[in-house]
Amino acid sequence: LQVCAFLLRSGFTEMVVNVRDALNQAMDEELERDERVFLLGEEVAQYDGAYKVSRGLWKKYGDKRIIDTPITEMGFAGIAVGAAFAGLRPICEFMTWNFSMQAIDQVINSAAKTYYMSAGAQPVPIVFRGPNGSSAGVAAQHSQCFAAWYGHCPGLKVVSPWNSEDARGLLKAAIRDDNPVVFLENELMYGVPFDLSEDVLQKDFVVPIGKAKVERRGTHITLVSHSRCVGFCLDAASVLAKEGVECEVVNLRTIRPLDVDTIEASVMKTGHLVTVEGGWPQYGVGAEICARVMEGPAFNYLDAPAVRVTGVDIPMPYAKILEDHSVPQIKDIIFSVKKVLNM
Amino acid sequence: RVLELTGCAASMVASSRSYADFTPEATFDIKKVDLHRLEEGPPLTATLTREEGLKYYRTMQTIRRMELKADQLYKQKIIRGFCHLYDGQEACAVGIEGGITLSDHLITAYRAHGYTLTRGGTVREIMAELTGRRGGIAKGKGGSMHMYTKNFYGGNGIVGAQVPLGAGVALACKYLGNDQLCVSLYGDGAANQGQIFETYNMSSLWKLPIIFICENNQYGMGTSVERSSASTEYYKRGDYIPGLRVDGMDVLCVREATKFAADHCRSGKGPILMELQTYRYHGHSMSDPGVSYRTREEIQEVRSKSDPISMLKDRMLSNNMASIEELKEIDIAVRKEIEDAAQFATTDPEPPLDDLCSHIFANDQPFEVRGATPWTKLTSTS
């Protein structure tokens, strides 16, 4: 952050920041801004974070605000929620979202539902964050996408950033939000660099939760995606552009609440829809988007059925060739677009 | 407020009998407490003032009558769903509150009506919550298991989940440096939950100001302690955490133990664990008659030999700390309070349909909520 400030003062209006550093800077700024904010989780302090997302924070803020926990997710997630009850603003890290299953009762029954059950007496200003979805070679128990599971539950906000601007802005928004936010990162995106403009680097820059972003304008077909797959959609769009197909790429940014308005406006313009996600197809994010489009005004503008590109409906295998074929690839997106456009 | 009302009742009778007739305070022997990893325990005597005695009597009687009224209303189907009654255990809630202050924090499980009262709720708003009315303490949105007041975090439906939550509250107390503590309650049934052991570990590591309290009423639903627990010495289950086993039917025992535990926490020594040996007269909930796994004789024996309200009453009468008439007047006042509350709870209207989608998020813009059909669009308000 010192480097950022120096460069900004020196007239550099843009910076290249990878997703990891964007998350790190966001947490640093929010820790500084509000004394009630603190981070807890496994290895977040002295190890600098299992994926180095919290690098340097313990050195700067100390034991009180950056807390290493034992390997007891149910316990420390409950402790985090209780701290939120009593007026603090915890960031609870799950080393990966797979481990959140140990603690899912605390996320849903203690965090998500309490404001409602108490008729507004007890808000729960907590952020749960960590890497979600498939990684590389980590096999079945470490590769699940939880967007659909958490996206199912009222009382939660669920966000899934793609690039550094998303990561920075959404994490700041999540920490400032007075409600429980499930923050789904992606390990394979941590090291990916993006340009951040001067505006984005401001301390009060937030990305509003619940608003999707159109990353690429197009006229022939709408691609709706979240997290890492947004990048694949943009790559597919570049390839398709050479064949004269202009894709509109919508980056959801937020899973819940879903920005149906942006999706519908796009579909009403293009008449065609393909959703793209890393998670499993059944009862998934894409399924929800298609159902909403069916039930709303955009249906009448569809020239073809909406379809979903998803992870393959299997537990994630280990061998590289199998793993590569378990997740949506750019060629799958291109193939689906052409099918929907009847090319 | 309780003190106000008690003072009022007392002065009505005292006018016919000189105030100097009553013993202003007396000291009682209380049962020795079993200790785990502690050199010394709470004192073996407790001093009770007349005011305190009347206050504890009134509060315990209020809880008792409130729970019995809830039983009645449940059988009339005016209360529905879950209803876990606390009668028999009154000395726990009242004794604990006697050892802490309202600026301390408390969290418990679902047998929570008594605590909602001792933590500042009124009988009216508790009963109206049970009947699901807009005047309920949670506006009818929570029901029996989800009642909240300042520094009282419910009322929690998932067995054991409240314990780490309580440690989180304690963490906040330490973080904010406010010298407050959190009392985290659970039952003998919950005592075997893994997350409780996770909480013992973190609370001890981080020296959190938490008092773990196991209300051992001998039965987790229909399963006796012998059938659920390899070790029934719940006060020792915290292992490295010092523990006390206390007679939970004696409000003075509970109070002295709580004071002792609170001192321990506030001196920065970290967590401490209290097991309160208590008993519930009702079954686990209103759908459990409570006699398939224990005998009526057992219940009757506890009632006749260990009832917490009778114990306090006998102590006060035999030490001339109050008169029978005075206590009877308190009973009458309590009965009236409960009747009025029940009247309110049965006549107050149910929440408006607008409340369906309110209180989903705090401090948020209104947003659309999907109804039962795609055409039913509801609006959420904070």
XYZ file of C-alpha atoms in Angstrom:
725
model
C 0.000 0.000 0.000
C 2.980 2.321 0.673
C 4.107 1.597 -2.871
C 0.651 2.472 -4.181
C 0.588 5.754 -2.316
C 4.072 6.644 -3.521
C 3.253 5.831 -7.100
C -0.025 7.738 -6.975
C 1.726 10.787 -5.582
C 4.345 10.426 -8.286
C 1.702 10.724 -10.952
C 1.095 7.073 -11.753
C -2.657 6.912 -12.153
C -2.868 3.191 -12.648
C -1.331 0.193 -10.985
C -1.031 -3.429 -11.808
C -2.326 -5.406 -8.854
C -3.009 -9.103 -8.649
C -6.125 -10.439 -6.949
C -4.219 -11.561 -3.847
C -2.757 -8.123 -3.294
C -6.094 -6.467 -3.998
C -7.663 -8.563 -1.230
C -4.720 -7.857 1.049
C -4.906 -4.108 0.497
C -8.653 -4.071 0.995
C -8.352 -5.844 4.342
C -5.461 -3.627 5.398
C -7.414 -0.468 4.620
C -10.553 -1.689 6.375
C -8.584 -2.813 9.455
C -7.104 0.646 9.624
C -10.410 2.386 9.057
C -12.445 0.610 11.734
C -11.016 -0.760 14.980
C -13.796 -3.274 15.324
C -12.657 -5.144 12.216
C -10.450 -8.161 12.878
C -9.396 -11.317 11.002
C -9.406 -14.884 12.316
C -8.735 -18.216 10.715
C -6.125 -20.928 10.293
C -2.616 -19.629 9.520
C -3.806 -16.079 8.856
C -1.349 -14.477 11.254
C 2.180 -15.830 11.616
C 2.088 -17.910 8.424
C 0.896 -14.807 6.501
C -2.085 -16.789 5.255
C -2.191 -20.237 3.685
C -2.385 -18.525 0.301
C -0.614 -15.393 1.505
C -3.750 -13.288 1.216
C -3.182 -11.878 4.714
C 0.558 -11.339 4.262
C 1.964 -8.584 6.458
C -1.233 -7.969 8.391
C -0.175 -9.686 11.600
C 3.106 -7.828 11.596
C 1.219 -4.560 11.259
C -1.778 -5.173 13.508
C -0.647 -7.810 15.995
C -2.273 -10.642 17.902
C -5.366 -8.775 18.948
C -6.614 -8.165 15.421
C -5.124 -10.993 13.383
C -5.864 -14.268 15.168
C -4.518 -17.721 14.351
C -7.078 -20.379 15.227
C -6.726 -24.081 15.861
C -8.142 -26.405 13.215
C -11.659 -26.193 14.592
C -13.940 -24.585 12.012
C -17.225 -25.116 13.793
C -15.816 -23.584 16.961
C -14.074 -20.595 15.440
C -16.874 -19.795 13.017
C -19.226 -19.762 16.024
C -16.813 -17.562 17.933
C -16.656 -15.190 14.964
C -20.453 -14.953 14.792
C -20.668 -14.361 18.553
C -18.123 -11.570 18.254
C -20.320 -10.009 15.559
C -23.335 -10.294 17.894
C -21.424 -8.324 20.505
C -20.501 -5.473 18.177
C -17.226 -6.413 16.507
C -16.831 -6.815 12.738
C -15.044 -10.124 12.171
C -13.574 -11.462 8.959
C -13.643 -15.238 9.332
C -11.388 -17.044 6.890
C -12.002 -20.619 5.831
C -8.789 -21.989 4.399
C -10.960 -23.219 1.583
C -14.735 -23.185 1.393
C -14.695 -26.984 1.488
C -13.911 -26.732 5.208
C -16.890 -24.481 5.748
C -19.044 -27.584 5.687
C -17.746 -28.273 9.186
C -19.138 -24.916 10.236
C -22.094 -24.493 7.921
C -24.574 -24.508 10.802
C -22.942 -21.413 12.263
C -23.006 -19.635 8.878
C -26.646 -20.418 8.194
C -28.418 -20.862 11.518
C -26.396 -18.508 13.686
C -25.373 -15.839 11.189
C -27.845 -15.716 8.312
C -31.088 -16.160 10.204
C -30.541 -14.206 13.393
C -31.501 -10.716 12.239
C -34.821 -12.076 11.021
C -35.544 -14.281 14.052
C -34.821 -11.390 16.372
C -37.046 -9.040 14.322
C -34.149 -6.693 13.767
C -32.759 -6.670 17.302
C -29.542 -8.510 16.487
C -27.570 -7.659 13.340
C -24.621 -9.859 12.356
C -21.907 -7.838 10.580
C -19.576 -10.676 9.577
C -17.627 -11.638 6.466
C -16.764 -15.266 5.785
C -14.115 -15.502 3.096
C -11.810 -17.993 1.434
C -11.018 -19.712 -1.868
C -13.909 -21.533 -3.513
C -14.283 -23.974 -6.370
C -11.729 -25.957 -8.286
C -8.019 -25.447 -7.997
C -5.255 -27.506 -9.644
C -4.737 -31.128 -8.701
C -6.284 -30.932 -5.253
C -8.840 -33.666 -5.969
C -12.428 -34.189 -4.965
C -12.597 -33.089 -1.326
C -10.863 -29.778 -1.992
C -12.517 -28.663 -5.222
C -16.184 -28.025 -4.598
C -17.970 -24.805 -5.558
C -20.329 -23.534 -2.867
C -21.970 -20.672 -4.737
C -25.256 -22.557 -5.131
C -25.369 -23.879 -1.560
C -24.892 -20.494 0.097
C -26.709 -18.649 -2.680
C -29.779 -20.647 -1.702
C -30.160 -19.035 1.725
C -32.068 -15.888 2.644
C -30.266 -13.717 5.142
C -26.902 -14.159 3.415
C -25.245 -12.005 0.821
C -23.011 -14.078 -1.426
C -20.376 -12.528 -3.661
C -17.966 -14.051 -6.139
C -15.344 -11.622 -7.496
C -13.512 -12.254 -10.744
C -10.728 -9.668 -11.105
C -8.750 -7.364 -8.801
C -11.250 -4.513 -8.998
C -14.025 -6.914 -8.024
C -11.934 -8.389 -5.222
C -10.984 -5.027 -3.759
C -14.339 -3.337 -4.098
C -16.475 -6.259 -3.045
C -14.351 -7.073 -0.007
C -14.534 -3.485 1.174
C -18.269 -3.493 0.595
C -18.607 -6.793 2.425
C -16.652 -5.611 5.453
C -18.687 -2.406 5.608
C -21.967 -4.284 5.225
C -23.880 -4.860 8.464
C -24.951 -8.314 7.321
C -23.354 -11.747 6.907
C -21.483 -11.917 3.602
C -20.114 -15.104 2.061
C -17.088 -14.053 0.027
C -16.069 -16.679 -2.536
C -12.533 -16.190 -3.830
C -10.687 -18.353 -6.314
C -7.220 -19.725 -5.697
C -6.249 -19.808 -9.353
C -7.080 -16.099 -9.654
C -4.914 -14.989 -6.723
C -1.784 -14.556 -8.834
C -3.478 -12.978 -11.862
C -2.606 -9.290 -12.379
C -5.045 -6.600 -13.500
C -4.833 -2.871 -14.088
C -6.466 -0.832 -11.356
C -7.331 2.800 -12.084
C -6.796 5.659 -9.685
C -10.464 5.663 -8.779
C -10.376 2.018 -7.816
C -7.330 2.599 -5.623
C -9.138 5.179 -3.475
C -9.698 4.092 0.106
C -13.461 4.455 -0.094
C -13.845 2.601 -3.373
C -16.518 -0.040 -3.035
C -18.244 -2.252 -5.563
C -21.929 -2.376 -4.643
C -23.134 -5.808 -3.623
C -25.995 -6.980 -5.829
C -24.922 -5.309 -9.078
C -23.538 -7.237 -12.022
C -21.112 -5.663 -14.478
C -21.172 -5.898 -18.240
C -17.510 -6.589 -19.007
C -17.919 -6.678 -22.765
C -20.722 -5.288 -24.866
C -22.167 -7.445 -27.634
C -25.295 -7.929 -29.699
C -25.641 -11.568 -30.634
C -25.610 -13.495 -27.393
C -25.365 -12.986 -23.616
C -22.837 -14.918 -21.559
C -23.473 -14.720 -17.815
C -20.736 -15.925 -15.497
C -18.965 -15.442 -12.179
C -15.453 -15.756 -10.805
C -12.738 -17.327 -12.949
C -15.131 -18.340 -15.725
C -15.676 -14.661 -16.563
C -12.151 -14.692 -17.940
C -12.927 -17.776 -20.037
C -16.038 -16.060 -21.401
C -13.978 -13.060 -22.459
C -11.438 -15.349 -24.121
C -14.218 -17.204 -25.909
C -15.715 -13.865 -26.966
C -12.403 -12.827 -28.553
C -12.268 -16.030 -30.567
C -15.912 -15.745 -31.610
C -15.486 -12.101 -32.618
C -13.171 -13.282 -35.408
C -16.125 -15.228 -36.779
C -18.371 -12.202 -36.503
C -20.181 -13.245 -33.335
C -20.299 -10.466 -30.756
C -20.845 -11.765 -27.230
C -22.034 -9.653 -24.348
C -20.270 -10.857 -21.207
C -21.960 -10.232 -17.876
C -19.874 -10.625 -14.733
C -22.360 -11.399 -11.961
C -20.031 -10.230 -9.149
C -22.825 -11.092 -6.699
C -24.550 -14.481 -6.505
C -27.114 -13.363 -3.941
C -28.938 -11.046 -4.420
C -28.851 -11.855 -8.126
C -28.902 -8.835 -10.449
C -31.755 -10.074 -12.607
C -32.321 -6.638 -14.142
C -28.884 -6.546 -15.795
C -29.267 -10.106 -17.051
C -32.737 -9.453 -18.436
C -31.712 -6.199 -20.142
C -28.890 -8.049 -21.856
C -31.033 -11.003 -22.936
C -33.701 -8.673 -24.215
C -31.032 -7.107 -26.387
C -29.326 -10.252 -27.683
C -32.117 -12.821 -27.597
C -29.727 -15.608 -26.584
C -28.331 -16.778 -23.251
C -25.565 -19.090 -22.108
C -24.601 -19.226 -18.429
C -21.093 -20.351 -17.499
C -19.986 -21.595 -14.068
C -17.421 -23.887 -12.502
C -19.886 -25.574 -10.147
C -22.026 -28.639 -10.731
C -25.098 -28.294 -12.948
C -27.851 -29.649 -10.744
C -29.665 -26.975 -8.755
C -26.849 -24.543 -9.600
C -26.296 -20.859 -10.295
C -27.011 -21.305 -14.002
C -30.196 -23.189 -13.220
C -31.413 -20.251 -11.150
C -30.565 -17.733 -13.874
C -32.443 -19.747 -16.506
C -35.470 -20.135 -14.237
C -35.562 -16.398 -13.553
C -35.307 -15.583 -17.268
C -38.150 -18.029 -17.946
C -40.326 -16.345 -15.338
C -39.665 -12.781 -16.426
C -40.082 -10.438 -19.394
C -36.841 -11.559 -21.089
C -38.357 -14.943 -21.996
C -40.322 -13.382 -24.834
C -37.084 -12.131 -26.360
C -35.348 -15.486 -26.400
C -34.821 -16.880 -29.875
C -33.499 -20.143 -28.479
C -33.614 -21.968 -25.155
C -31.166 -20.690 -22.561
C -28.451 -23.215 -21.753
C -25.838 -23.721 -19.064
C -22.133 -24.507 -19.303
C -21.035 -26.031 -16.017
C -18.528 -28.218 -14.279
C -19.001 -31.897 -15.090
C -21.417 -33.652 -12.741
C -18.756 -35.756 -10.982
C -16.511 -35.519 -7.952
C -13.293 -33.854 -9.121
C -10.680 -36.399 -10.281
C -6.983 -35.972 -9.712
C -5.148 -36.862 -12.963
C -4.532 -33.714 -14.999
C -6.178 -34.956 -18.146
C -9.293 -35.898 -16.180
C -9.336 -32.694 -14.165
C -9.012 -30.588 -17.320
C -12.084 -32.342 -18.672
C -14.079 -31.828 -15.467
C -14.310 -28.060 -15.746
C -15.733 -25.805 -18.470
C -13.117 -24.967 -21.066
C -13.117 -22.120 -23.546
C -13.941 -24.552 -26.325
C -17.080 -25.638 -24.402
C -18.254 -22.034 -24.269
C -17.586 -21.494 -27.980
C -19.341 -24.757 -28.814
C -22.399 -23.828 -26.741
C -22.617 -20.337 -28.249
C -22.581 -21.775 -31.743
C -25.228 -24.354 -30.812
C -27.504 -21.706 -29.348
C -26.988 -19.457 -32.372
C -27.582 -22.435 -34.634
C -24.242 -21.937 -36.389
C -38.537 -2.884 38.126
C -38.876 -6.147 40.018
C -37.431 -4.429 43.058
C -39.972 -1.631 42.673
C -42.888 -4.032 42.543
C -41.518 -6.181 45.337
C -40.988 -3.112 47.501
C -44.552 -2.155 46.780
C -45.952 -5.520 47.812
C -43.773 -5.576 50.884
C -44.740 -2.125 52.012
C -48.442 -2.989 51.747
C -47.997 -5.674 54.348
C -45.306 -3.887 56.286
C -47.742 -1.114 57.053
C -49.694 -3.543 59.168
C -46.558 -4.847 60.802
C -43.573 -2.805 61.781
C -40.605 -3.028 59.447
C -38.380 -3.640 62.457
C -40.186 -6.946 63.004
C -38.374 -8.554 60.095
C -34.786 -9.733 60.088
C -33.023 -7.525 57.540
C -30.448 -10.099 56.659
C -29.371 -13.604 57.559
C -26.530 -15.945 56.774
C -27.197 -19.477 55.618
C -25.054 -22.550 55.336
C -24.900 -23.720 51.761
C -23.788 -27.019 50.321
C -20.139 -27.489 49.701
C -19.234 -27.317 46.058
C -17.229 -30.075 44.326
C -14.043 -28.642 42.869
C -11.967 -29.524 39.837
C -8.508 -27.985 39.475
C -9.318 -25.414 42.119
C -7.693 -25.060 45.517
C -10.571 -23.087 46.946
C -14.181 -22.716 46.037
C -17.056 -20.401 46.824
C -17.803 -19.747 50.527
C -19.814 -22.266 52.559
C -22.220 -19.616 53.723
C -24.289 -17.035 51.939
C -25.758 -13.836 53.278
C -29.215 -12.941 52.100
C -30.902 -9.604 52.678
C -34.640 -9.310 52.987
C -34.791 -7.318 49.753
C -32.771 -9.879 47.879
C -34.906 -12.676 49.253
C -38.126 -11.027 48.200
C -36.665 -10.217 44.803
C -35.471 -13.789 44.196
C -38.756 -15.177 45.470
C -40.779 -12.967 43.211
C -38.661 -13.643 40.140
C -38.638 -17.410 40.645
C -42.366 -17.424 41.255
C -42.893 -15.336 38.126
C -40.914 -17.791 36.042
C -42.785 -20.717 37.608
C -46.218 -19.289 36.981
C -45.296 -18.030 33.529
C -44.163 -21.500 32.476
C -47.285 -23.122 33.903
C -49.428 -20.635 32.047
C -47.515 -21.435 28.863
C -48.317 -25.115 29.480
C -52.007 -24.240 29.708
C -51.977 -22.097 26.582
C -50.100 -24.791 24.690
C -52.717 -27.395 25.595
C -55.357 -24.969 24.370
C -53.384 -24.790 21.116
C -52.874 -21.057 21.521
C -49.124 -21.671 21.655
C -47.803 -23.961 18.919
C -44.589 -25.546 17.757
C -41.782 -25.981 20.247
C -42.193 -25.035 23.889
C -39.497 -26.133 26.362
C -40.446 -25.260 29.913
C -38.151 -24.266 32.724
C -40.191 -24.992 35.864
C -37.969 -26.611 38.481
C -34.838 -24.862 37.245
C -35.687 -21.352 38.414
C -32.846 -21.146 40.928
C -30.358 -21.383 38.079
C -31.531 -18.372 36.095
C -32.194 -16.263 39.176
C -29.028 -17.303 41.019
C -26.817 -16.652 37.994
C -28.234 -13.189 37.519
C -27.565 -12.570 41.207
C -23.868 -13.187 40.600
C -23.411 -10.982 37.514
C -24.852 -7.683 36.293
C -26.984 -6.704 33.335
C -23.908 -5.257 31.637
C -22.503 -8.784 31.500
C -23.618 -11.060 28.708
C -25.510 -14.330 28.607
C -26.450 -16.899 26.018
C -28.352 -20.119 26.396
C -30.102 -22.853 24.405
C -33.813 -23.297 23.790
C -35.106 -23.636 27.352
C -34.845 -19.893 27.486
C -38.017 -18.251 28.816
C -36.639 -17.896 32.340
C -33.462 -16.232 31.108
C -35.383 -13.895 28.825
C -37.104 -12.660 31.958
C -34.024 -12.358 34.172
C -32.224 -10.571 31.358
C -34.787 -7.805 31.221
C -37.695 -9.124 29.168
C -41.266 -8.725 30.456
C -43.776 -11.534 30.927
C -46.085 -9.753 28.498
C -43.657 -9.681 25.626
C -42.431 -13.228 26.335
C -45.934 -14.662 26.318
C -46.932 -12.666 23.249
C -43.903 -14.098 21.478
C -45.030 -17.603 22.409
C -48.451 -16.896 20.948
C -46.857 -15.339 17.866
C -48.233 -11.815 18.150
C -46.877 -8.470 17.065
C -46.340 -7.449 20.703
C -43.948 -10.345 21.191
C -40.358 -9.672 22.172
C -39.309 -10.680 18.648
C -42.479 -9.326 17.074
C -43.711 -12.868 16.506
C -40.818 -13.657 14.157
C -38.847 -15.891 16.526
C -41.089 -17.867 18.837
C -40.127 -19.773 21.981
C -36.510 -20.436 21.068
C -35.527 -17.069 19.611
C -36.008 -14.307 22.147
C -33.398 -11.583 22.616
C -32.790 -8.647 24.956
C -29.828 -6.354 25.529
C -26.745 -8.476 26.263
C -28.851 -11.631 25.934
C -28.270 -13.534 22.725
C -31.177 -15.960 22.907
C -32.627 -18.590 22.796
C -30.790 -20.866 20.311
C -32.316 -23.851 18.592
C -29.265 -25.840 17.512
C -27.922 -27.890 20.417
C -24.450 -26.729 21.378
C -24.132 -23.950 18.776
C -24.681 -21.314 21.444
C -21.469 -22.228 23.239
C -18.977 -21.000 20.643
C -21.259 -18.000 20.095
C -20.889 -17.193 23.786
C -17.120 -17.457 23.503
C -17.305 -14.981 20.635
C -19.176 -12.560 22.854
C -16.494 -13.082 25.499
C -13.831 -12.417 22.897
C -15.534 -9.111 22.132
C -15.536 -8.256 25.851
C -11.807 -8.872 26.056
C -11.160 -7.102 22.741
C -13.072 -4.022 23.875
C -11.475 -4.124 27.313
C -14.771 -3.509 29.105
C -14.316 -5.896 32.059
C -17.524 -7.674 31.114
C -17.916 -11.405 30.804
C -20.187 -13.861 29.027
C -22.121 -16.698 30.639
C -22.584 -19.511 28.126
C -25.130 -22.156 29.099
C -25.758 -25.647 27.802
C -27.414 -28.824 29.039
C -26.227 -32.297 29.907
C -27.351 -33.384 26.444
C -25.321 -30.711 24.698
C -22.276 -31.358 26.889
C -21.058 -34.048 24.500
C -21.052 -31.763 21.450
C -17.683 -31.469 19.719
C -17.985 -27.737 19.207
C -18.116 -27.299 22.988
C -14.705 -28.925 23.300
C -13.447 -26.741 20.469
C -14.699 -23.800 22.487
C -13.042 -25.006 25.712
C -9.775 -25.093 23.776
C -9.943 -21.654 22.219
C -11.350 -19.985 25.355
C -8.472 -21.355 27.384
C -5.800 -20.557 24.792
C -6.982 -16.987 24.524
C -8.058 -16.587 28.179
C -11.531 -15.454 27.267
C -13.782 -14.110 30.049
C -16.375 -16.866 29.731
C -18.246 -18.835 32.365
C -19.358 -22.159 30.918
C -22.440 -23.394 32.719
C -23.818 -26.882 32.273
C -27.420 -27.059 33.501
C -27.522 -30.751 34.262
C -31.169 -31.654 34.658
C -30.338 -35.373 34.355
C -32.006 -35.914 30.990
C -31.209 -34.886 27.452
C -34.712 -35.191 26.019
C -35.473 -38.817 26.905
C -31.899 -39.954 27.437
C -30.576 -40.028 30.961
C -27.040 -38.845 31.639
C -25.898 -42.423 32.276
C -27.046 -43.419 28.810
C -25.523 -40.462 26.958
C -22.227 -39.749 28.639
C -19.177 -41.853 29.297
C -18.378 -39.327 32.024
C -21.239 -37.658 33.869
C -18.907 -35.401 35.824
C -19.708 -32.485 33.596
C -17.782 -30.043 35.743
C -14.614 -31.948 34.900
C -15.237 -32.247 31.189
C -13.415 -28.995 30.533
C -10.283 -30.933 31.544
C -7.758 -28.104 31.873
C -10.546 -25.662 32.754
C -11.255 -25.330 36.493
C -14.706 -26.551 37.409
C -17.338 -26.498 40.116
C -20.322 -28.733 40.701
C -23.088 -26.825 42.389
C -26.513 -27.534 43.844
C -28.653 -25.896 41.174
C -31.841 -26.082 43.249
C -30.498 -23.620 45.827
C -30.544 -20.060 44.552
C -27.930 -19.009 47.106
C -25.548 -21.792 46.081
C -25.918 -20.766 42.474
C -25.397 -17.114 43.277
C -22.270 -17.651 45.365
C -20.771 -19.982 42.770
C -21.518 -17.475 40.020
C -19.876 -14.664 41.979
C -16.849 -16.877 42.492
C -16.725 -17.730 38.802
C -17.189 -14.106 37.774
C -14.273 -13.034 39.969
C -12.151 -15.726 38.357
C -12.977 -14.444 34.879
C -12.621 -10.788 35.656
C -9.199 -11.361 37.168
C -8.006 -12.434 33.734
C -7.577 -16.102 34.564
C -9.669 -17.208 31.602
C -12.610 -19.594 31.488
C -14.228 -21.496 34.306
C -16.915 -24.185 34.187
C -19.894 -24.609 36.505
C -22.161 -27.627 36.548
C -25.532 -26.847 38.097
C -27.350 -29.940 39.276
C -30.966 -29.169 38.660
C -34.242 -30.739 37.543
C -37.078 -29.996 35.186
C -40.606 -30.904 36.227
C -41.948 -30.898 32.699
C -40.829 -33.231 29.957
C -38.268 -32.088 27.417
C -40.934 -30.106 25.578
C -44.701 -29.903 25.500
C -44.860 -32.944 23.267
C -43.091 -35.040 25.901
C -45.127 -36.125 28.936
C -41.808 -36.733 30.646
C -42.732 -40.006 32.320
C -41.664 -42.630 29.837
C -37.993 -42.365 30.806
C -38.379 -41.388 34.469
C -40.878 -42.193 37.183
C -43.564 -39.962 38.580
C -42.160 -40.829 41.981
C -38.829 -39.319 41.048
C -40.450 -36.090 39.893
C -42.589 -35.938 43.023
C -39.601 -36.538 45.252
C -37.694 -33.607 43.763
C -40.754 -31.399 44.081
C -41.270 -32.203 47.719
C -37.647 -32.201 48.862
C -35.767 -29.812 46.596
C -38.134 -27.292 45.075
C -36.142 -24.055 44.701
C -39.024 -21.736 45.546
C -40.064 -23.739 48.622
C -36.458 -23.826 49.796
C -36.143 -20.067 49.668
C -39.579 -19.562 51.207
C -38.780 -21.878 54.143
C -35.490 -20.116 54.753
C -37.085 -16.701 54.797
C -40.022 -17.708 56.984
C -37.990 -19.635 59.507
C -35.606 -16.690 59.836
C -38.375 -14.165 60.116
C -37.301 -12.402 56.976
C -40.848 -12.180 55.633
C -44.347 -13.145 56.668
C -46.573 -15.756 55.094
C -49.087 -13.038 54.204
C -46.415 -11.014 52.479
C -45.328 -13.931 50.349
C -48.960 -14.721 49.592
C -49.419 -11.156 48.405
C -46.452 -11.568 46.116
C -48.034 -14.762 44.788
C -51.247 -12.890 44.112
C -49.425 -10.055 42.379
C -47.503 -12.555 40.259
C -50.655 -14.407 39.338
C -52.202 -11.140 38.247
C -49.176 -10.201 36.202
C -49.294 -13.558 34.441
C -53.050 -13.318 33.834
C -52.704 -9.840 32.359
C -49.829 -11.010 30.191
C -51.788 -14.041 29.012
C -54.734 -11.809 28.237
C -52.474 -9.585 26.164
C -50.831 -12.560 24.516
C -54.156 -14.007 23.420
C -55.733 -10.770 22.230
C -52.840 -8.906 20.608
C -53.082 -9.238 16.832
C -50.714 -11.390 14.803
C -47.968 -9.595 12.906
C -49.007 -7.828 9.670
C -48.225 -9.639 6.429
C -45.825 -6.813 5.603
C -43.542 -8.275 8.245
C -43.074 -11.403 6.167
C -40.093 -9.899 4.425
C -38.903 -7.396 6.992
C -35.651 -7.827 8.942
C -33.850 -9.956 6.386
C -30.945 -7.508 6.233
C -29.869 -4.686 8.523
C -29.436 -1.137 7.231
C -30.220 -2.069 3.669
C -32.227 -0.570 0.835
C -35.611 -2.190 0.326
C -35.401 -4.984 -2.225
C -37.708 -7.388 -3.973
C -38.317 -10.778 -2.428
C -39.600 -13.677 -4.417
C -42.987 -14.875 -3.165
C -44.587 -18.255 -3.600
C -45.229 -17.605 -7.313
C -43.326 -15.588 -9.916
C -46.113 -13.025 -9.846
C -45.998 -12.519 -6.090
C -43.440 -9.816 -5.620
C -42.864 -8.839 -2.009
C -40.706 -6.051 -0.673
C -38.132 -6.406 2.070
C -37.517 -3.643 4.561
C -34.760 -3.466 7.142
